[in-house]
Amino acid sequence: MIDVKNLSKSFGDNLVLNDISEHIYPGDKVVIIGPSGSGKSTFLRCLNLMEYPSSGTITFDGVETTDPKVNIDEVRRKMGMVFQHFNLFPNMTIKKNITLAPVRTKLMTQAEADEKAMQLLRRVGLEEKADAYPSQLSGGQKQRIAIVRALAMNPKVILFDEPTSALDPEMVGEVLAVMKELAEEGMTMVVVTHEMGFAREVGNRVLFMDEGKIVEQGTPAEVFGNPKHPRLQDFLSKVL
Amino acid sequence: MEQYLQWKELLRAGEDLPFWQEFYVKFYQAFIEADRWKQYLEGVGSTLMVTALALVIGVILGVLVAIVRTAHDQQRPGRHNPILGVFNGICQVYVTIIRGTPMLVQLLIMGFVIFSTSREYTAIGILTLGINSGAYVAEIIRGGLMSLDPGQMEAGRSLGLNYIDTMRFIVIPQAFKAILPSLGNEFITLLKDTALIYTIGGEELVYAAKAISTRTYEQMFPLVGSALIYLALVLIFTWLQGLLERRLRQSDRR
C-alpha cells in the first residue's frame, strides 16, 4: 500500500533518514520504536509529505507521492494523521473540527459530515462534546477527537505520531483503547510510540529505528522476545 | 468679553499684566475668539479622517504583502512559483525601503518630488501615510501568521485541505486575535504621525493650530492645546483597544 524506496532526509548537514526502503501492506499495524533522534517521527512525517524527502520515492496506492506534479492534498485525504500535540483547531467547535475537511474537500455535504461526526463521536463516547471547544477538553479527550477527525475523511491508513506522549498517564489508556479498536476493525496503521505494551499487543510488525535506519524488524514476539541487534537489546533493556 | 478686549489692548500696548489675566487673554484668543475652537474641531475631524483612510490603505497593502510573503515562504520545495517569486521580491523591496527611511523624508519626496504639481496635499499625505503604514502592517500580519503553532497548518494540510483553505479557516482566524494588539498600536502611531503631513501642506489638527498662531502671533496655546487634543484622542483609542481585547480574551475561555 505504501512503498518506500531509498528514502533519505537531511536537515542541513544533519542526515536524519539514511536510505530507508520499506513496504506497508493493507491491514498492517506497523509500530515504530527507537530512541529519540532516531528519525522515527521524520520517517512517519515523510509518508504523508509533512516533510519532503531529500531523496528517494514514496508510492501510495499506486501514486508516486514524491513526484512534484502530484496533488498532495488528494493524497493526504486518504492518509489520516494524528499528532503528539493533538493540533485540534481551537477556534472551532469539536463538530466543526471534524466536519471542516470532509465538507471543504467536497467528500461529503455538511449534513452527511455532521451525521458521520456524531456517529464517530458516539463511538468514542464523546457525543456530548460536539458543541464544546477544544480548550474545554482533557488531553485524552482531545486526542480521541483528533483520531475521530482523521477518521471522518475515511482514510485508508492512519499515521500516529507519538499519540500518547503528551498525555497525563491516566489518560493514555483511553486513547490506546480507541486505537486498539481501530486496529481490530482492520485499519491500516503506522504508529510511532513509546508504549511498548501497545506495540506488543496491537502491532503485527515492529520496526526498530536507530540513527536514521531501520535496524531490526519483525513480529512483536521476535523483536521483544529475541532481539538480535545490540542497539535494540540496549534500547529494550532501558525501556522495559 | 469687555474685560477681554480691555486686557488685550493693554497686553498689546506692552503693559505687564498679572499672570492669570495674561493667561485668560491668550487662552481666549487661541480658542474662543472668532469661534476658533471650531477650527480645532475641524482639525480633529480631518486628523481622524486622514488616519482612517491611511489605515484602510495600510491594511489592504499590508494584507496583500503579508499573503505574498508568507505564501512564498511556505511553498513546497521543488515547486517554486516564479511569479510568486517576483511579487515576493517587490514586496521585500517595498518593506525594506519604507521601513528603512524616515517617514518625514517619504512625505517630502511624495509631496515635493513625485506629486510636485498636485495641490491635493491632504490626499498625498493620506496616500503616503497609507503606503508607509502598509509596510508595518504587513510585518505585523506576517509575524502573526508565523507565530501560530505550525502544528495548526500541519493538521489542516494533513486532512487534505489545501493551503488557501487552511489559511482561511484555521490560520488567519487565530492569527487575527494574536495581532490585534499590535494593529491597535499601529493605529495609534498612525494617528500621531498624521501631524507630519502638515509639512507638505496637508490639512489636519496641526495645520489648524498653526493657522491660528499665525493670526494671533501666539504659539504656545494653540500648540499645547493641540498636543492635549492628541493625547486625549490617544487615551480614548487606547481605552477602546483595551475593551476590545478584553472581549476577545473572554471568548477564549468559553
XYZ file of C-alpha atoms in Angstrom:
494
model
C 0.000 0.000 0.000
C 2.825 2.372 0.878
C 6.100 1.626 -0.789
C 9.167 3.485 0.369
C 12.315 3.289 -1.725
C 15.733 4.598 -0.728
C 14.255 7.338 1.382
C 16.761 9.839 2.762
C 16.104 13.083 4.543
C 18.540 15.591 5.877
C 18.009 18.877 7.679
C 21.018 20.893 6.601
C 24.047 18.748 7.264
C 22.152 16.519 9.630
C 21.216 13.236 7.961
C 18.050 12.114 9.731
C 16.913 9.289 7.485
C 19.523 7.207 5.768
C 18.386 5.262 2.711
C 15.283 3.552 4.067
C 13.299 1.086 1.984
C 10.164 -0.404 3.461
C 6.726 -1.579 2.456
C 3.495 -1.193 4.346
C 0.758 -3.624 3.392
C -3.008 -3.132 3.676
C -4.152 -4.055 7.160
C -0.669 -3.710 8.587
C -0.290 -2.362 12.098
C 3.280 -1.203 11.979
C 4.741 0.094 15.207
C 7.938 2.105 15.011
C 10.097 2.257 18.111
C 13.520 3.637 18.776
C 15.492 6.136 20.829
C 14.756 9.824 20.409
C 16.525 11.362 17.448
C 16.486 8.065 15.596
C 14.288 9.507 12.845
C 11.038 7.681 13.627
C 8.859 10.791 13.549
C 10.597 12.134 10.460
C 10.038 8.814 8.712
C 6.350 8.927 9.583
C 6.052 12.553 8.502
C 7.681 11.752 5.187
C 4.935 9.228 4.449
C 2.328 11.976 4.021
C 4.892 14.548 2.931
C 4.696 16.717 6.018
C 8.437 16.552 5.436
C 9.760 16.373 1.895
C 12.318 13.628 1.395
C 15.755 14.752 0.261
C 15.932 11.729 -1.999
C 14.096 8.511 -2.656
C 10.495 7.836 -3.600
C 7.271 7.022 -1.816
C 4.411 5.363 -3.633
C 0.979 5.275 -2.053
C -1.889 3.440 -3.659
C -0.072 3.368 -6.981
C 0.696 7.102 -6.949
C 4.246 8.303 -6.587
C 3.587 10.985 -3.987
C 7.112 12.355 -4.077
C 6.579 13.478 -7.678
C 6.248 17.299 -7.527
C 3.411 17.166 -10.054
C 1.166 15.085 -7.810
C -1.582 16.957 -5.974
C -0.500 16.224 -2.449
C -3.826 17.331 -0.961
C -5.614 14.483 -2.704
C -3.070 12.006 -1.393
C -3.392 13.280 2.149
C -7.175 12.890 2.069
C -6.620 9.149 2.084
C -3.935 9.291 4.765
C -5.000 10.417 8.203
C -2.543 11.738 10.725
C -2.744 12.004 14.497
C -0.244 14.300 16.167
C 1.513 14.211 19.511
C 0.016 17.558 20.485
C -3.437 16.800 19.027
C -3.463 20.013 16.972
C -7.193 20.483 17.238
C -8.372 23.820 15.879
C -9.079 25.935 18.982
C -11.235 28.402 17.061
C -13.878 25.811 16.167
C -16.266 23.538 17.981
C -15.491 19.832 18.106
C -18.077 19.093 15.463
C -16.640 21.747 13.180
C -13.137 20.379 13.768
C -14.350 17.037 12.481
C -16.534 18.183 9.596
C -14.408 21.010 8.155
C -12.162 18.855 6.000
C -14.747 16.406 4.602
C -17.034 19.290 3.681
C -14.384 21.598 2.217
C -12.869 18.812 0.153
C -16.367 18.005 -1.113
C -16.171 14.465 0.215
C -19.493 14.967 1.991
C -22.250 17.523 2.354
C -22.474 19.333 5.681
C -25.431 17.132 6.687
C -23.600 13.926 5.831
C -20.486 15.106 7.628
C -22.494 16.091 10.705
C -24.068 12.668 10.805
C -20.733 10.973 10.363
C -19.205 13.147 13.077
C -21.947 12.277 15.552
C -21.659 8.614 14.743
C -17.879 8.679 15.291
C -18.232 10.764 18.449
C -20.681 8.224 19.851
C -18.150 5.526 19.163
C -15.504 7.202 21.281
C -18.078 8.226 23.891
C -17.792 11.969 23.352
C -21.040 12.867 21.617
C -21.988 15.327 24.342
C -18.838 17.323 23.471
C -19.922 18.043 19.897
C -20.570 21.715 20.571
C -17.729 22.214 23.028
C -14.441 23.886 22.163
C -11.096 22.063 22.353
C -9.975 24.152 25.351
C -12.761 22.580 27.410
C -11.464 19.052 26.879
C -8.877 16.966 28.680
C -5.809 15.757 26.811
C -7.190 12.263 26.396
C -10.464 13.612 25.067
C -8.617 15.901 22.648
C -6.603 13.035 21.265
C -9.716 10.887 20.820
C -11.286 13.783 18.924
C -8.137 14.085 16.813
C -8.471 10.412 15.889
C -12.133 10.939 15.032
C -11.187 13.951 12.914
C -8.768 11.820 10.919
C -11.348 9.029 10.610
C -14.002 11.358 9.260
C -12.110 11.512 5.974
C -12.447 7.723 5.591
C -8.685 7.310 5.184
C -7.040 4.131 4.018
C -4.252 4.467 6.510
C -3.715 6.481 9.654
C -0.319 7.688 10.820
C 0.095 8.173 14.562
C 2.967 10.372 15.683
C 3.545 9.592 19.370
C -0.168 9.939 20.115
C 0.143 9.353 23.852
C 3.439 11.113 24.624
C 1.860 14.411 25.596
C -0.836 12.864 27.780
C -1.089 12.517 31.527
C -0.522 8.861 32.404
C -4.106 8.220 33.441
C -5.337 9.325 30.013
C -3.081 7.118 27.938
C -5.380 4.129 28.331
C -8.470 5.745 26.818
C -6.554 6.751 23.690
C -4.876 3.385 23.288
C -8.279 1.714 23.661
C -9.618 3.680 20.694
C -6.542 2.812 18.655
C -6.851 -0.850 19.559
C -10.455 -0.858 18.448
C -9.430 0.668 15.136
C -6.766 -1.970 14.694
C -9.282 -4.725 15.334
C -11.511 -3.298 12.623
C -8.673 -3.742 10.180
C -7.496 -0.159 9.733
C -4.001 0.125 8.344
C -1.941 1.926 10.934
C 1.597 3.196 11.269
C 2.323 4.158 14.861
C 5.358 5.851 16.317
C 5.166 5.242 20.037
C 6.949 4.645 23.290
C 4.144 2.400 24.521
C 5.829 -0.983 24.341
C 2.737 -2.703 25.691
C 0.709 -1.353 22.798
C 3.421 -2.324 20.323
C 3.402 -5.863 21.625
C -0.345 -6.238 21.794
C -1.544 -4.469 18.662
C 1.351 -4.358 16.223
C 1.784 -7.100 13.687
C 5.186 -5.702 12.848
C 7.623 -3.709 14.905
C 10.335 -1.605 13.305
C 13.263 -0.554 15.436
C 14.969 2.568 14.134
C 18.325 3.934 15.136
C 20.396 6.686 13.570
C 18.150 7.047 10.549
C 17.945 3.374 9.653
C 15.584 0.529 10.352
C 17.998 -1.613 12.276
C 15.762 -4.527 13.050
C 12.198 -5.546 12.393
C 9.894 -8.445 12.959
C 6.800 -9.567 14.799
C 6.450 -8.237 18.332
C 7.341 -11.693 19.638
C 10.604 -11.670 17.698
C 11.572 -8.100 18.445
C 10.718 -8.134 22.122
C 11.375 -11.816 22.809
C 14.542 -12.320 20.886
C 16.244 -9.052 19.956
C 19.343 -9.592 17.867
C 20.908 -6.219 17.248
C 22.922 -4.912 20.195
C 21.352 -1.438 19.869
C 17.887 -2.967 20.154
C 18.917 -5.064 23.124
C 20.341 -1.977 24.762
C 17.205 0.054 23.963
C 14.836 -2.596 25.286
C 16.841 -3.052 28.465
C 16.309 0.628 29.144
C 12.604 0.938 28.328
C 11.187 -2.374 29.539
C -15.838 89.979 26.733
C -15.453 93.639 27.568
C -12.825 92.710 30.071
C -11.067 90.583 27.458
C -10.865 93.397 24.919
C -9.590 95.801 27.525
C -6.876 93.429 28.742
C -5.985 92.541 25.196
C -5.376 96.182 24.380
C -3.219 96.579 27.473
C -1.245 93.499 26.563
C -0.734 94.751 23.045
C 0.472 98.089 24.376
C 3.225 96.234 26.208
C 1.647 96.522 29.644
C 2.717 93.958 32.269
C -0.444 92.118 33.270
C -0.826 89.689 36.160
C -0.252 86.092 35.108
C -3.877 84.998 35.243
C -5.017 87.965 33.179
C -2.438 87.289 30.521
C -3.362 83.592 30.568
C -7.017 84.431 30.180
C -6.375 86.713 27.218
C -4.139 84.220 25.410
C -6.468 81.324 26.103
C -9.495 83.273 24.934
C -7.643 84.422 21.866
C -6.416 80.942 20.970
C -9.642 79.029 21.480
C -12.700 81.217 21.783
C -12.283 84.423 19.823
C -13.773 84.225 16.335
C -15.069 80.738 17.197
C -11.575 79.340 16.782
C -12.495 76.151 18.668
C -14.374 75.202 15.535
C -11.082 75.182 13.639
C -9.603 72.713 16.124
C -12.713 70.615 15.870
C -12.419 70.570 12.103
C -8.743 69.738 12.546
C -9.627 66.766 14.723
C -12.168 65.691 12.130
C -9.635 65.753 9.329
C -6.994 64.092 11.508
C -9.388 61.224 12.183
C -10.364 61.019 8.536
C -6.721 61.024 7.393
C -5.947 58.322 9.946
C -8.894 56.187 8.900
C -8.186 56.440 5.173
C -4.460 55.853 5.639
C -5.286 52.839 7.789
C -7.551 51.414 5.097
C -4.770 51.777 2.517
C -2.262 50.395 5.004
C -4.315 47.345 5.898
C -5.105 46.498 2.273
C -1.451 46.836 1.272
C -0.299 45.063 4.406
C -2.594 42.080 3.915
C -1.540 41.718 0.274
C 2.164 41.917 1.086
C 1.844 39.569 4.062
C -0.035 36.991 1.980
C 2.508 37.106 -0.835
C 5.463 36.832 1.509
C 4.003 34.093 3.685
C 2.783 32.065 0.715
C 6.203 32.386 -0.860
C 7.959 31.201 2.275
C 5.640 28.231 2.730
C 5.917 26.771 -0.734
C 6.559 23.115 -1.259
C 10.247 22.551 -2.040
C 10.890 21.854 -5.688
C 7.694 23.608 -6.677
C 8.638 27.259 -6.530
C 6.256 29.513 -8.371
C 8.337 32.063 -10.343
C 5.544 34.671 -10.455
C 5.215 34.490 -6.682
C 8.981 34.895 -6.506
C 8.822 38.165 -8.455
C 5.986 39.507 -6.293
C 7.848 38.452 -3.183
C 10.891 40.386 -4.385
C 8.810 43.504 -4.997
C 7.238 43.184 -1.546
C 10.608 42.808 0.096
C 11.981 45.906 -1.618
C 8.867 47.843 -0.607
C 9.069 46.819 3.038
C 12.804 47.469 3.167
C 12.600 50.951 1.659
C 9.626 52.071 3.713
C 10.973 50.758 6.984
C 14.478 51.931 6.224
C 13.771 55.610 5.568
C 12.210 58.289 7.776
C 8.535 58.911 7.269
C 9.165 62.657 7.068
C 11.533 62.163 4.136
C 8.998 59.921 2.424
C 6.381 62.639 2.844
C 8.657 65.352 1.485
C 9.597 63.225 -1.527
C 5.975 62.408 -2.256
C 4.830 65.996 -1.781
C 7.627 67.931 -3.440
C 9.115 65.473 -5.948
C 6.655 62.834 -7.111
C 3.477 64.898 -6.841
C 5.109 68.319 -7.009
C 2.459 69.665 -9.385
C -0.537 68.465 -7.405
C -2.320 70.704 -4.931
C -4.161 67.864 -3.201
C -1.797 67.990 -0.242
C -4.036 66.128 2.163
C -4.655 63.349 -0.335
C -0.922 62.989 -0.959
C -0.438 62.860 2.790
C -3.060 60.118 3.171
C -1.501 58.112 0.371
C 1.992 58.407 1.826
C 0.861 57.508 5.318
C -1.071 54.543 3.916
C 1.900 53.275 1.942
C 4.105 53.729 4.976
C 1.696 52.021 7.323
C 1.252 49.130 4.865
C 4.846 48.049 5.346
C 4.453 47.912 9.111
C 1.049 46.241 8.963
C 2.496 43.650 6.586
C 5.204 42.771 9.072
C 2.678 42.659 11.922
C 0.428 40.282 9.968
C 3.324 38.163 8.772
C 4.569 37.921 12.342
C 1.105 36.852 13.458
C 0.827 34.177 10.778
C 4.314 32.887 11.516
C 3.859 32.882 15.279
C 0.955 30.475 15.171
C 1.847 26.900 16.139
C 2.982 25.250 12.870
C 1.019 22.211 14.040
C -2.176 24.048 13.106
C -1.107 24.382 9.490
C 0.126 20.774 9.512
C -3.125 19.476 10.949
C -5.129 21.293 8.291
C -2.908 20.096 5.481
C -2.770 16.532 6.826
C -6.547 16.376 6.431
C -6.186 17.171 2.740
C -7.259 20.807 2.976
C -5.363 22.957 0.506
C -3.131 25.846 1.510
C -5.748 28.533 0.955
C -8.497 26.752 2.890
C -6.131 26.028 5.754
C -5.149 29.682 5.865
C -8.730 30.871 5.612
C -10.398 28.644 8.177
C -7.602 27.769 10.571
C -4.585 30.064 10.479
C -5.992 33.530 9.748
C -8.848 33.484 12.300
C -6.384 32.552 15.026
C -3.673 34.933 13.860
C -6.152 37.816 13.771
C -6.688 37.614 17.507
C -2.944 37.490 18.105
C -2.143 40.569 16.040
C -4.992 42.771 17.244
C -2.925 44.494 19.978
C -0.120 45.286 17.531
C -2.612 46.541 14.965
C -4.119 48.789 17.623
C -0.692 50.193 18.390
C -0.079 50.779 14.707
C -3.345 52.693 14.533
C -2.327 54.905 17.449
C 1.110 55.537 15.919
C -0.574 56.420 12.660
C -2.935 58.806 14.413
C 0.008 60.776 15.770
C 2.011 60.550 12.551
C -0.767 62.328 10.665
C 0.673 65.514 12.217
C 3.600 65.148 9.822
C 1.501 65.820 6.742
C 1.434 69.450 7.888
C 4.927 69.715 6.386
C 3.584 69.236 2.866
C 0.529 71.385 3.425
C -1.903 68.679 4.397
C -4.817 69.874 6.492
C -5.296 68.363 9.918
C -5.041 69.396 13.555
C -1.530 70.880 13.495
C -2.429 72.798 10.375
C -5.359 74.340 12.260
C -3.179 75.175 15.265
C -0.520 76.790 13.094
C -3.135 78.765 11.171
C -4.411 80.197 14.442
C -0.976 81.013 15.787
C -0.082 82.959 12.671
C -3.173 85.102 13.185
C -2.653 85.695 16.915
C 1.157 85.797 16.989
C 0.987 83.401 19.911
C 2.431 79.881 19.614
C 2.094 78.264 22.980
C -1.640 77.971 23.433
C -2.528 76.546 20.030
C 0.386 74.090 20.075
C -0.020 72.896 23.652
C -3.741 72.794 23.008
C -3.326 70.528 20.007
C -0.890 68.341 21.953
C -3.564 67.871 24.629
C -6.120 67.016 21.963
C -3.802 64.338 20.523
C -3.245 62.988 23.999
C -6.987 62.823 24.632
C -7.561 61.021 21.313
C -4.820 58.506 22.035
C -6.196 57.846 25.520
C -9.676 57.272 24.105
C -8.415 54.834 21.470
C -6.175 53.025 23.954
C -9.177 52.550 26.175
C -11.284 51.249 23.283
C -8.485 48.885 22.308
C -8.379 47.539 25.858
C -12.136 46.935 25.783
C -11.900 45.032 22.512
C -9.020 42.883 23.715
C -10.800 42.042 26.933
C -13.829 40.924 24.957
C -11.749 38.722 22.692
C -9.963 37.196 25.650
C -13.281 36.337 27.226
C -14.228 34.294 24.201
C -11.051 32.268 24.733
C -12.334 30.926 27.999
C -15.637 29.775 26.610
